[in-house]
mmCIF file of C-alpha atoms in Angstrom:
data_model
loop_
_atom_site.group_PDB
_atom_site.id
_atom_site.type_symbol
_atom_site.label_atom_id
_atom_site.label_comp_id
_atom_site.label_asym_id
_atom_site.label_seq_id
_atom_site.Cartn_x
_atom_site.Cartn_y
_atom_site.Cartn_z
ATOM 1 C CA UNK C 1 153.227 -189.216 110.698
ATOM 2 C CA UNK C 2 149.586 -190.250 110.631
ATOM 3 C CA UNK C 3 148.512 -193.827 111.150
ATOM 4 C CA UNK C 4 147.471 -194.031 107.520
ATOM 5 C CA UNK C 5 150.747 -192.602 106.294
ATOM 6 C CA UNK C 6 152.616 -195.022 108.588
ATOM 7 C CA UNK C 7 150.720 -197.886 107.193
ATOM 8 C CA UNK C 8 151.197 -197.076 103.525
ATOM 9 C CA UNK C 9 154.834 -196.529 104.211
ATOM 10 C CA UNK C 10 155.061 -200.165 105.305
ATOM 11 C CA UNK C 11 152.836 -201.264 102.369
ATOM 12 C CA UNK C 12 155.166 -199.699 99.855
ATOM 13 C CA UNK C 13 158.000 -201.801 101.316
ATOM 14 C CA UNK C 14 155.958 -205.064 101.598
ATOM 15 C CA UNK C 15 156.936 -207.924 99.102
ATOM 16 C CA UNK C 16 153.267 -208.982 98.542
ATOM 17 C CA UNK C 17 151.390 -205.700 98.745
ATOM 18 C CA UNK C 18 153.752 -203.222 97.216
ATOM 19 C CA UNK C 19 153.397 -204.473 93.528
ATOM 20 C CA UNK C 20 149.658 -204.503 93.750
ATOM 21 C CA UNK C 21 149.392 -201.045 95.157
ATOM 22 C CA UNK C 22 151.988 -199.818 92.597
ATOM 23 C CA UNK C 23 149.601 -200.921 89.962
ATOM 24 C CA UNK C 24 146.851 -198.727 91.079
ATOM 25 C CA UNK C 25 148.291 -195.753 93.123
ATOM 26 C CA UNK C 26 150.710 -193.381 91.497
ATOM 27 C CA UNK C 27 150.032 -190.262 93.804
ATOM 28 C CA UNK C 28 150.155 -191.329 97.345
ATOM 29 C CA UNK C 29 149.068 -188.186 99.116
ATOM 30 C CA UNK C 30 145.606 -188.251 97.612
ATOM 31 C CA UNK C 31 145.232 -191.981 98.117
ATOM 32 C CA UNK C 32 146.166 -191.539 101.798
ATOM 33 C CA UNK C 33 143.790 -188.486 102.147
ATOM 34 C CA UNK C 34 140.983 -190.615 100.635
ATOM 35 C CA UNK C 35 141.718 -193.531 102.960
ATOM 36 C CA UNK C 36 142.027 -191.403 105.969
ATOM 37 C CA UNK C 37 138.551 -190.009 105.043
ATOM 38 C CA UNK C 38 137.322 -193.616 105.027
ATOM 39 C CA UNK C 39 138.477 -194.195 108.605
ATOM 40 C CA UNK C 40 137.103 -190.950 109.705
ATOM 41 C CA UNK C 41 133.677 -192.113 108.304
ATOM 42 C CA UNK C 42 134.090 -195.608 109.840
ATOM 43 C CA UNK C 43 135.313 -194.545 113.167
ATOM 44 C CA UNK C 44 134.145 -191.055 113.843
ATOM 45 C CA UNK C 45 131.018 -191.161 111.574
ATOM 46 C CA UNK C 46 132.058 -187.915 109.959
ATOM 47 C CA UNK C 47 130.537 -188.782 106.653
ATOM 48 C CA UNK C 48 133.415 -187.418 104.752
ATOM 49 C CA UNK C 49 134.145 -190.449 102.542
ATOM 50 C CA UNK C 50 132.474 -190.876 99.236
ATOM 51 C CA UNK C 51 133.441 -194.093 97.473
ATOM 52 C CA UNK C 52 132.597 -197.799 97.071
ATOM 53 C CA UNK C 53 135.825 -199.706 98.315
ATOM 54 C CA UNK C 54 134.128 -203.036 97.599
ATOM 55 C CA UNK C 55 133.614 -202.288 94.034
ATOM 56 C CA UNK C 56 137.047 -200.915 93.597
ATOM 57 C CA UNK C 57 138.603 -204.043 95.129
ATOM 58 C CA UNK C 58 136.383 -206.362 92.962
ATOM 59 C CA UNK C 59 137.254 -204.605 89.817
ATOM 60 C CA UNK C 60 141.111 -205.033 90.216
ATOM 61 C CA UNK C 61 141.942 -208.782 89.575
ATOM 62 C CA UNK C 62 145.462 -208.444 91.042
ATOM 63 C CA UNK C 63 143.720 -207.830 94.466
ATOM 64 C CA UNK C 64 143.438 -211.491 95.449
ATOM 65 C CA UNK C 65 141.309 -212.510 98.320
ATOM 66 C CA UNK C 66 144.280 -214.187 100.143
ATOM 67 C CA UNK C 67 146.017 -210.685 100.167
ATOM 68 C CA UNK C 68 143.327 -209.421 102.770
ATOM 69 C CA UNK C 69 144.731 -211.503 105.577
ATOM 70 C CA UNK C 70 148.281 -210.252 105.089
ATOM 71 C CA UNK C 71 147.038 -206.748 104.737
ATOM 72 C CA UNK C 72 145.175 -206.963 108.058
ATOM 73 C CA UNK C 73 148.185 -208.492 109.818
ATOM 74 C CA UNK C 74 150.352 -205.624 108.502
ATOM 75 C CA UNK C 75 147.607 -203.087 109.391
ATOM 76 C CA UNK C 76 147.464 -204.535 113.090
ATOM 77 C CA UNK C 77 151.233 -204.534 113.416
ATOM 78 C CA UNK C 78 151.438 -200.850 112.432
ATOM 79 C CA UNK C 79 148.400 -199.775 114.537
ATOM 80 C CA UNK C 80 150.003 -201.440 117.671
ATOM 81 C CA UNK C 81 153.531 -199.769 116.944
ATOM 82 C CA UNK C 82 152.057 -196.286 116.341
ATOM 83 C CA UNK C 83 148.986 -195.983 118.493
ATOM 84 C CA UNK C 84 148.018 -196.296 122.073
ATOM 85 C CA UNK C 85 146.468 -199.755 122.919
ATOM 86 C CA UNK C 86 143.195 -198.239 123.926
ATOM 87 C CA UNK C 87 142.978 -196.782 120.306
ATOM 88 C CA UNK C 88 144.672 -199.765 118.357
ATOM 89 C CA UNK C 89 142.543 -202.456 119.768
ATOM 90 C CA UNK C 90 139.153 -201.136 118.530
ATOM 91 C CA UNK C 91 140.569 -199.808 115.296
ATOM 92 C CA UNK C 92 142.068 -203.239 114.431
ATOM 93 C CA UNK C 93 138.841 -204.999 115.386
ATOM 94 C CA UNK C 94 136.958 -202.769 113.090
ATOM 95 C CA UNK C 95 139.514 -203.219 110.342
ATOM 96 C CA UNK C 96 139.293 -206.973 110.618
ATOM 97 C CA UNK C 97 135.599 -206.879 110.386
ATOM 98 C CA UNK C 98 135.690 -204.773 107.390
ATOM 99 C CA UNK C 99 138.514 -206.819 105.862
ATOM 100 C CA UNK C 100 136.465 -209.954 106.232
ATOM 101 C CA UNK C 101 133.560 -208.459 104.406
ATOM 102 C CA UNK C 102 135.832 -207.198 101.672
ATOM 103 C CA UNK C 103 137.480 -210.545 101.235
ATOM 104 C CA UNK C 104 134.254 -212.459 101.058
ATOM 105 C CA UNK C 105 132.794 -209.741 98.622
ATOM 106 C CA UNK C 106 135.819 -210.220 96.284
ATOM 107 C CA UNK C 107 135.740 -213.965 96.493
ATOM 108 C CA UNK C 108 131.944 -214.061 95.843
ATOM 109 C CA UNK C 109 132.111 -211.583 92.888
ATOM 110 C CA UNK C 110 134.644 -213.734 91.200
ATOM 111 C CA UNK C 111 132.843 -217.078 91.638
ATOM 112 C CA UNK C 112 130.932 -218.633 88.683
ATOM 113 C CA UNK C 113 127.419 -217.542 88.655
ATOM 114 C CA UNK C 114 126.113 -221.184 89.406
ATOM 115 C CA UNK C 115 128.474 -221.668 92.345
ATOM 116 C CA UNK C 116 127.108 -221.740 95.844
ATOM 117 C CA UNK C 117 127.838 -218.501 97.852
ATOM 118 C CA UNK C 118 130.862 -218.084 99.994
ATOM 119 C CA UNK C 119 129.819 -217.494 103.680
ATOM 120 C CA UNK C 120 133.382 -217.096 104.974
#
C-alpha cells in the first residue's frame, strides 16, 4: 500500500475528516492518483500534477481552516508508521509548510474584504 493510500484509508476512518472527504470524493482511486501526482510534483519535481489545490479547498466551505492541523497530525502519524524516518521527516516537514499555506489561504479568502490580512 502506498503512503497516499495508507493515509486516505485512515482519513476515511477519521471522525473529523471522513465526513468532509465523503462530501467531495466518491471515487477514491482517481483521487489518490491525483494526490500522488501532487506529491511526486512537490517532492520529486516530476511536473505531473495539474491542479490548483488552494482554489479547490477555498471553494469548499466544509473545509474549515481548523481541520488542517488535524489533517497534518494524521499525515505525520501515517508517514512515521509507513515510511523510513529519513523519508518521513522531510516529507512531513514539507506537508506542514504546504498545510500552513493552505490554511492561511483558506482563512484569508473567507475573511471580509475590509478585514486585515491573516499572516498566520
